[in-house]
Short mmCIF file of C-alpha atoms in Angstrom, two decimals:
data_model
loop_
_atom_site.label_atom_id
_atom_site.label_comp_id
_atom_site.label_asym_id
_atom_site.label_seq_id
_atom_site.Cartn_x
_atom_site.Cartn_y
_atom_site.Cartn_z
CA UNK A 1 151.06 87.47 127.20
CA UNK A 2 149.35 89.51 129.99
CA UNK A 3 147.50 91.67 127.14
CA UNK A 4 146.38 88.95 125.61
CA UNK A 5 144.49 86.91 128.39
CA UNK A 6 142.96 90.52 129.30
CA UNK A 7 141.66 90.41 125.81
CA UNK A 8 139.62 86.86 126.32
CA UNK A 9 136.33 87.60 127.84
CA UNK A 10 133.68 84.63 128.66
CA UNK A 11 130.91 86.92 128.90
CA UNK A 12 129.18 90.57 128.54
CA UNK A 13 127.18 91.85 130.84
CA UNK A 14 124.10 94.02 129.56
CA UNK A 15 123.37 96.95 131.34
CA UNK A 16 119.58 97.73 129.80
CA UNK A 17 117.52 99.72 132.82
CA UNK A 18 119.99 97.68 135.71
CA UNK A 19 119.44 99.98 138.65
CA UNK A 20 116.31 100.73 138.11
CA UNK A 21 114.16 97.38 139.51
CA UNK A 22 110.43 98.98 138.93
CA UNK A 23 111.20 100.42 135.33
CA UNK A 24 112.38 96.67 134.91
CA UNK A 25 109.14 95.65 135.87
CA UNK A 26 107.12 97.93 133.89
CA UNK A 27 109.15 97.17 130.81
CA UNK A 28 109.16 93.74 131.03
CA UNK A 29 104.94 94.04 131.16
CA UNK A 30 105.05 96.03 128.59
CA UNK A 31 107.50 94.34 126.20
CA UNK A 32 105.71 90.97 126.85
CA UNK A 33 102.51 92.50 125.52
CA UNK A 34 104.09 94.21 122.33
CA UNK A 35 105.92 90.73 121.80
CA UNK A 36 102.46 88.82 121.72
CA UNK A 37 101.25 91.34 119.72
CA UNK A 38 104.07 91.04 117.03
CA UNK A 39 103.79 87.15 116.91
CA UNK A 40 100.07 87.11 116.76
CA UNK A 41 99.69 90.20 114.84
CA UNK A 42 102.72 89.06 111.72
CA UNK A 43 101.92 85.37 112.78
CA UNK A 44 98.48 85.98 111.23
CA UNK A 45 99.06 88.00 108.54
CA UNK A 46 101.16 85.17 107.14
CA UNK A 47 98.48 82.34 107.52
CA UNK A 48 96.02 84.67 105.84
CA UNK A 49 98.39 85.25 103.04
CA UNK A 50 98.96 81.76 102.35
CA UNK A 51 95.29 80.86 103.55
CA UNK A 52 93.67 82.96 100.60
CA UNK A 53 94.07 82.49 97.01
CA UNK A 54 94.13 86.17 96.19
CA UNK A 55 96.45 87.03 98.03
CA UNK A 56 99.06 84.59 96.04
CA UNK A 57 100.31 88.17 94.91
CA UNK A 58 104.35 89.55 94.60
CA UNK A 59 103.24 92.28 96.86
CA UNK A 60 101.91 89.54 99.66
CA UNK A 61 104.32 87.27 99.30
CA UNK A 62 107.01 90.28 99.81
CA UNK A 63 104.64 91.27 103.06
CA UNK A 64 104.87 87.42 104.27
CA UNK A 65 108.25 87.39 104.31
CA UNK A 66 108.20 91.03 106.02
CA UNK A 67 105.79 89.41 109.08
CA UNK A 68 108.09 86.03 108.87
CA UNK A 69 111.54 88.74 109.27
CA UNK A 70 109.88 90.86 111.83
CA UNK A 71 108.70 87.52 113.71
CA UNK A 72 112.85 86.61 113.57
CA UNK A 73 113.87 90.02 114.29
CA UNK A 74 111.82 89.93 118.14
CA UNK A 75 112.88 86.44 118.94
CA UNK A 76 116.32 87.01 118.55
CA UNK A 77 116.67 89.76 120.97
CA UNK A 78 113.01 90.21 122.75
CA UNK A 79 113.20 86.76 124.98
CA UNK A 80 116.76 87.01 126.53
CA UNK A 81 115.61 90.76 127.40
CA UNK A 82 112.40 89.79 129.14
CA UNK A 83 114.87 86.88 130.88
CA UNK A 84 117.24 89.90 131.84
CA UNK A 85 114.64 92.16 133.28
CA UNK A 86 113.78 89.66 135.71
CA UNK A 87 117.27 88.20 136.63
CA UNK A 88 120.02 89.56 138.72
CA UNK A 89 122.56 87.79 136.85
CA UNK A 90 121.71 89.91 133.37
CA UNK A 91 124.97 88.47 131.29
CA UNK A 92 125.42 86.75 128.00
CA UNK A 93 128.03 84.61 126.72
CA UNK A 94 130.80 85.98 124.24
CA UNK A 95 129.54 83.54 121.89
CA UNK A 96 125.85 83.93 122.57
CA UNK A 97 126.45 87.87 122.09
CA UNK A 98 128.16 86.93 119.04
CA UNK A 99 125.62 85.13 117.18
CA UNK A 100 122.36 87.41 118.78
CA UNK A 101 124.68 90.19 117.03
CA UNK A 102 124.96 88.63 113.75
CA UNK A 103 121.03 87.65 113.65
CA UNK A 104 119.58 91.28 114.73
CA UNK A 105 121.77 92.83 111.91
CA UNK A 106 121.60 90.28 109.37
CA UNK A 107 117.57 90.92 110.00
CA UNK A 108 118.21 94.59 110.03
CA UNK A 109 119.58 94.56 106.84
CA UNK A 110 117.27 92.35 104.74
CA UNK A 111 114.33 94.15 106.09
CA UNK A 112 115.98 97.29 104.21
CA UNK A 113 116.69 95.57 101.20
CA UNK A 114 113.22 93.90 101.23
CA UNK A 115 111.90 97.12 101.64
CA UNK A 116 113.21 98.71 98.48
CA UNK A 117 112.05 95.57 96.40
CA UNK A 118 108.45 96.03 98.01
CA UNK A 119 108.55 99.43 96.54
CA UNK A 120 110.12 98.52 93.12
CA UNK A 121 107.16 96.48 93.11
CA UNK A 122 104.43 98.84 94.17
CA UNK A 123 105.82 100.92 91.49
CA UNK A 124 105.81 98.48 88.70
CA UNK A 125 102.28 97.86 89.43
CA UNK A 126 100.93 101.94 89.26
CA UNK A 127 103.31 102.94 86.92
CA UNK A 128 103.05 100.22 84.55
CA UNK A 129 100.40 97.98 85.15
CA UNK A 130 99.79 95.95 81.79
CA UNK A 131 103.58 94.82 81.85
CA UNK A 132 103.25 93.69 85.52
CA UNK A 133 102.77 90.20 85.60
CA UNK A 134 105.61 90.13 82.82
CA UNK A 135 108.07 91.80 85.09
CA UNK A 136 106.78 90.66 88.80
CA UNK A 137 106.12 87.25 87.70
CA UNK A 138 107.09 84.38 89.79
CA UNK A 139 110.08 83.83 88.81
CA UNK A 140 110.92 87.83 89.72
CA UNK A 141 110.13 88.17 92.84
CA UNK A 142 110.85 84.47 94.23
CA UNK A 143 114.50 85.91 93.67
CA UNK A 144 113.97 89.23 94.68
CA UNK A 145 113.48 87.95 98.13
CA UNK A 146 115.99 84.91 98.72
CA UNK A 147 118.53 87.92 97.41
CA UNK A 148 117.13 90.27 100.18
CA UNK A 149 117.73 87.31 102.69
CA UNK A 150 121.06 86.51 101.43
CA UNK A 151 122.28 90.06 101.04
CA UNK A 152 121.28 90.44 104.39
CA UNK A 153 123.24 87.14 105.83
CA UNK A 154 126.61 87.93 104.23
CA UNK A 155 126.65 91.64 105.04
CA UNK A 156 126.16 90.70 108.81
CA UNK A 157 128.24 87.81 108.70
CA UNK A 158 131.35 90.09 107.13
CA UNK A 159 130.66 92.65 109.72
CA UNK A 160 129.96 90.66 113.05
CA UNK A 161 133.55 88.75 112.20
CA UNK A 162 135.31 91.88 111.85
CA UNK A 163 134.26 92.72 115.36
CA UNK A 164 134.30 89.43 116.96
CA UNK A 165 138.14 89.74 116.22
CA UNK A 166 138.47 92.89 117.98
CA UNK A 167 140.79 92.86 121.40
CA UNK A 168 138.25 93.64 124.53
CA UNK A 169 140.74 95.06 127.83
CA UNK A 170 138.14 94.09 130.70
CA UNK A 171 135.40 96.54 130.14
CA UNK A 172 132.72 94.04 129.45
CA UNK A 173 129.66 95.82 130.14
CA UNK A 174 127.27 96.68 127.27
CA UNK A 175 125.07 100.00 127.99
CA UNK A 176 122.15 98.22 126.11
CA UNK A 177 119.29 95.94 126.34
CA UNK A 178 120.95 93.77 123.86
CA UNK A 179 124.49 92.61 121.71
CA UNK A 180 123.79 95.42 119.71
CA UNK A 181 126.92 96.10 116.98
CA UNK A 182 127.26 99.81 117.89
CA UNK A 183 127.49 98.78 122.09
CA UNK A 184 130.12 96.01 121.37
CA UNK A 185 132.40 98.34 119.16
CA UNK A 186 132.99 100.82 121.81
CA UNK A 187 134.36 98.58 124.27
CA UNK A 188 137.10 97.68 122.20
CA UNK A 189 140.51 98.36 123.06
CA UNK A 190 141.89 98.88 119.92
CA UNK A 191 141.72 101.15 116.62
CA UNK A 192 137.96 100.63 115.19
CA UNK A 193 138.43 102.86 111.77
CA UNK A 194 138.11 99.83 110.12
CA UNK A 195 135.18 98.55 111.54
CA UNK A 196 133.62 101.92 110.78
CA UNK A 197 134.49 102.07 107.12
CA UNK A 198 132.79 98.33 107.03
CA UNK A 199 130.14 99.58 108.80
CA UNK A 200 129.59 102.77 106.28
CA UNK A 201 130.07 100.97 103.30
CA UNK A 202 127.60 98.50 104.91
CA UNK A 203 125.20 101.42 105.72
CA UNK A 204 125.37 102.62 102.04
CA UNK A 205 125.45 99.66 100.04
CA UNK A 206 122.07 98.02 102.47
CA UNK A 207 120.54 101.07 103.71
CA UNK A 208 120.92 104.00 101.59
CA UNK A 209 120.66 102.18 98.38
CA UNK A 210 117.49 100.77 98.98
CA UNK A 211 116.03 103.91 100.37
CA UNK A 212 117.15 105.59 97.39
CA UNK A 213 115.50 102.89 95.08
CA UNK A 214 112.13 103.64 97.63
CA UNK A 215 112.44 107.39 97.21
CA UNK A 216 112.51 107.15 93.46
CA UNK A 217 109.63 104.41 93.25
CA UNK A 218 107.60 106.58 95.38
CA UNK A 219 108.50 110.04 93.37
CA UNK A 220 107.61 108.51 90.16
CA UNK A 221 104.43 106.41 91.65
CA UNK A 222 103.23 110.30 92.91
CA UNK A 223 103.67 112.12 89.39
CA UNK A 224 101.47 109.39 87.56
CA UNK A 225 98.63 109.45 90.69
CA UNK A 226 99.19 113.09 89.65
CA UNK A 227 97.91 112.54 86.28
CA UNK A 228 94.79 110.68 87.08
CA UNK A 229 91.72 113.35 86.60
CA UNK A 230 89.45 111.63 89.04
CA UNK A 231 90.45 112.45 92.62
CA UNK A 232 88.80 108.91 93.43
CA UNK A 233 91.01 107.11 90.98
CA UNK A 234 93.94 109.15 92.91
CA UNK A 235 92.85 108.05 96.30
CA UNK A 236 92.11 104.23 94.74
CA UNK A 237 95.41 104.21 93.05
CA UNK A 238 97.32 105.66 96.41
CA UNK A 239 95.93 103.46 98.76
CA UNK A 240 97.52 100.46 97.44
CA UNK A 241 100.78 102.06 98.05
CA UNK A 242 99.91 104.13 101.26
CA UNK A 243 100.66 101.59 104.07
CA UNK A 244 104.17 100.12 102.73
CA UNK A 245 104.79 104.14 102.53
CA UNK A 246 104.11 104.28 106.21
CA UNK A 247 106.16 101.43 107.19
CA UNK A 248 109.26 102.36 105.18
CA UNK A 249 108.81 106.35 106.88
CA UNK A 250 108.26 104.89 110.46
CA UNK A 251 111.41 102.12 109.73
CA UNK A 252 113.70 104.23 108.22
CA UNK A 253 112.84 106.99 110.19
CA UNK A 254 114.38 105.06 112.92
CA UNK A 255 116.98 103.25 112.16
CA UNK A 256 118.50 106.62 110.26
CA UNK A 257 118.17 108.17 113.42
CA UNK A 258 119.63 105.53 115.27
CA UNK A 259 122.92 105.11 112.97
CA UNK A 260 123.26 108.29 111.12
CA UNK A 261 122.74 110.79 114.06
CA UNK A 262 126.34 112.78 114.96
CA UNK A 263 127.74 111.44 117.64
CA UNK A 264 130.92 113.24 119.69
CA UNK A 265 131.75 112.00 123.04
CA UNK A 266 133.22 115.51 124.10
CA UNK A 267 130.54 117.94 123.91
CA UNK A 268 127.44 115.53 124.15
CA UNK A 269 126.69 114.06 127.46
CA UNK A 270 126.84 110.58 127.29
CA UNK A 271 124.27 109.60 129.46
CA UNK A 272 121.77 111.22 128.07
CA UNK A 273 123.34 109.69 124.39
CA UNK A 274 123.21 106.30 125.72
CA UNK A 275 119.62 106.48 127.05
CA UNK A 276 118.34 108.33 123.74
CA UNK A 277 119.83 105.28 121.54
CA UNK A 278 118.26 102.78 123.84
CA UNK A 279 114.77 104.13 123.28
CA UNK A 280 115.77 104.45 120.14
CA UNK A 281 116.52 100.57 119.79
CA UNK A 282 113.38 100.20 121.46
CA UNK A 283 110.97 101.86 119.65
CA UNK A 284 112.65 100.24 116.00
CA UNK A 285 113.59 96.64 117.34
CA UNK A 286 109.86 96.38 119.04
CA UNK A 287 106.98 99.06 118.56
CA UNK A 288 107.88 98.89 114.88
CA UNK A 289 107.70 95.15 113.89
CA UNK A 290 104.34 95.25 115.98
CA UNK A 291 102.60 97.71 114.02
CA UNK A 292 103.74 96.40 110.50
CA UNK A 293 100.79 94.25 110.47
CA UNK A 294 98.50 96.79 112.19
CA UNK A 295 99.24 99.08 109.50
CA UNK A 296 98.82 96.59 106.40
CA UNK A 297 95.32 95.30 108.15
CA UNK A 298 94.17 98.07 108.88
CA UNK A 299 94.93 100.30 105.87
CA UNK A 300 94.37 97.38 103.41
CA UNK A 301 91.00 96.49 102.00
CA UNK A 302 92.61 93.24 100.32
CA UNK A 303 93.25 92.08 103.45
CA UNK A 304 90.12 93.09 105.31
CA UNK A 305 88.59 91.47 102.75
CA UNK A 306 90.27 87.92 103.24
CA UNK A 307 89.90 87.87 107.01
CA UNK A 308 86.26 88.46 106.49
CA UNK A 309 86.47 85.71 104.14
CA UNK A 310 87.83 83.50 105.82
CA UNK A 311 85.81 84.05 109.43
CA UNK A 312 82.82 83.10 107.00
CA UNK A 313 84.02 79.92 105.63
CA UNK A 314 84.74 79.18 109.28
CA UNK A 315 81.60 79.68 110.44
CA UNK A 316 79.38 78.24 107.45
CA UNK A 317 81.93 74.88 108.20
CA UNK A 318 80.40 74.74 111.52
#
């Protein structure tokens, strides 16, 4: 009976930079900007998707619902952070840590899944362009991205049971800015194999699968720019492709890092681990949802194109 009422914690308490009062400072600035940024910056490239009719494309739709997830991602994790930077009291709830868990990964995983159908579709559209609107037609790709969001709800929903259910012996403090899965595993008190084998099955199934199905797309997108004579049909034909390639290398860069990387608590030092994962977590769970739509703006004449478009309208209406 004593084990068990060690086991019931209220709340977590979330280490992130505590000790360090001016870094607080300097990261809450800075993650208030970046979070602006990321809700202007996706916010935008969602209205102008929907705002122009040539943009009522599989490829924009997939990048709407790419801002929309990124916009999700941040305010599930971003707000409580800024909260925690400038309170004393920097806890959360059992049940709040709970369901921020199951939201960052559930996010986390259909952004992986969306990103292999984004490149499914960027090579359906090089490599076989007259069939396109056959294949990618509405009712495609309508699919192809409710099953990214529901692939990504019942993955995180199996795993964050699995460890809500795990037995927690006092330690309640979480070295991280956030309920991040990995954190909460390691202060169980009990056997997590099983967790881990979720969690790597998980990891396959979500992550590597769809960055398989990307590394494919892209190899087979590169031999047929190969074959065009014209090097500016090559650089026409691979700049359609060239920004979802940079956010899929600067995303899965990441999150490989961040979940794939050996870890061994013996022979690494673990305060250096623990920082490295929370810059880590920074860089992917902010910095990267904030240049998505830099990157598609900027490296997209389609979408140059409709915000120039639409700033005219605007104007000639007044």
């Amino acid at each position: 009976m004593e084990w068990e009422n060690q086991t019931i914690l209220v709340e977590f308490f979330l280490k992130g930079l505590s000790g360090y009062p001016r870094l607080e400072l300097l990261f809450f600035a800075l993650i208030l900007i970046m979070y602006v940024v990321i809700l202007l910056g996706n916010g935008s490239l969602i209205l102008i998707s929907i705002w122009d009719p040539h943009l009522h494309t599989p490829m924009y739709f997939f990048l709407g619902n790419l801002s929309f997830l990124d916009i999700c991602y941040t305010t599930t994790s971003i707000p409580s952070t800024l909260v925690s930077f400038l309170s004393e009291r920097k806890t959360i709830s059992f049940s709040g840590c709970a369901i921020q868990m199951f939201l960052g990964l559930a996010m986390g995983t259909t952004e992986c899944v969306l990103l292999g159908m984004m490149a499914f579709d960027r090579y359906v559209a090089i490599c076989n362009p007259l069939r396109y609107p056959v294949i990618m037609s509405k009712d495609s790709y309508v699919p192809m991205a409710a099953g990214s969001w529901i692939i990504g709800v019942i993955n995180s929903a199996v795993q964050t049971t699995f460890v809500v259910q795990l037995p927690f012996c006092g330690n309640n403090v979480i070295n991280h800015f956030s309920c991040e899965i990995l954190a909460i595993m390691k202060l169980a008190c009990a056997d997590i194999s099983g967790n881990e084998f979720i969690m790597l099955v998980a990891t396959t199934l979500f992550i590597l699968t769809p960055l398989l199905l990307i590394i494919i797309s892209y190899t087979l997108i590169i031999v047929s720019i190969l074959k065009i004579r014209s090097s500016e049909g090559r650089s026409k034909v691979f700049s359609t492709c060239s920004a979802h390639l940079t956010v899929v290398i600067i995303f899965y860069g990441t999150i490989l890092f961040m979940y794939m990387k050996p870890k061994s608590k013996d022979t690494l030092n673990s305060e250096d681990l623990d920082a490295t994962d929370k810059l880590i977590s920074l860089f992917y769970g902010v910095i990267t949802p904030m240049i998505n739509p830099l990157i598609y703006s900027l490296r997209n004449k389609d979408v140059k194109e409709a915000v120039k478009h639409l700033l005219r309208r605007n104007v000639f209406n007044k």
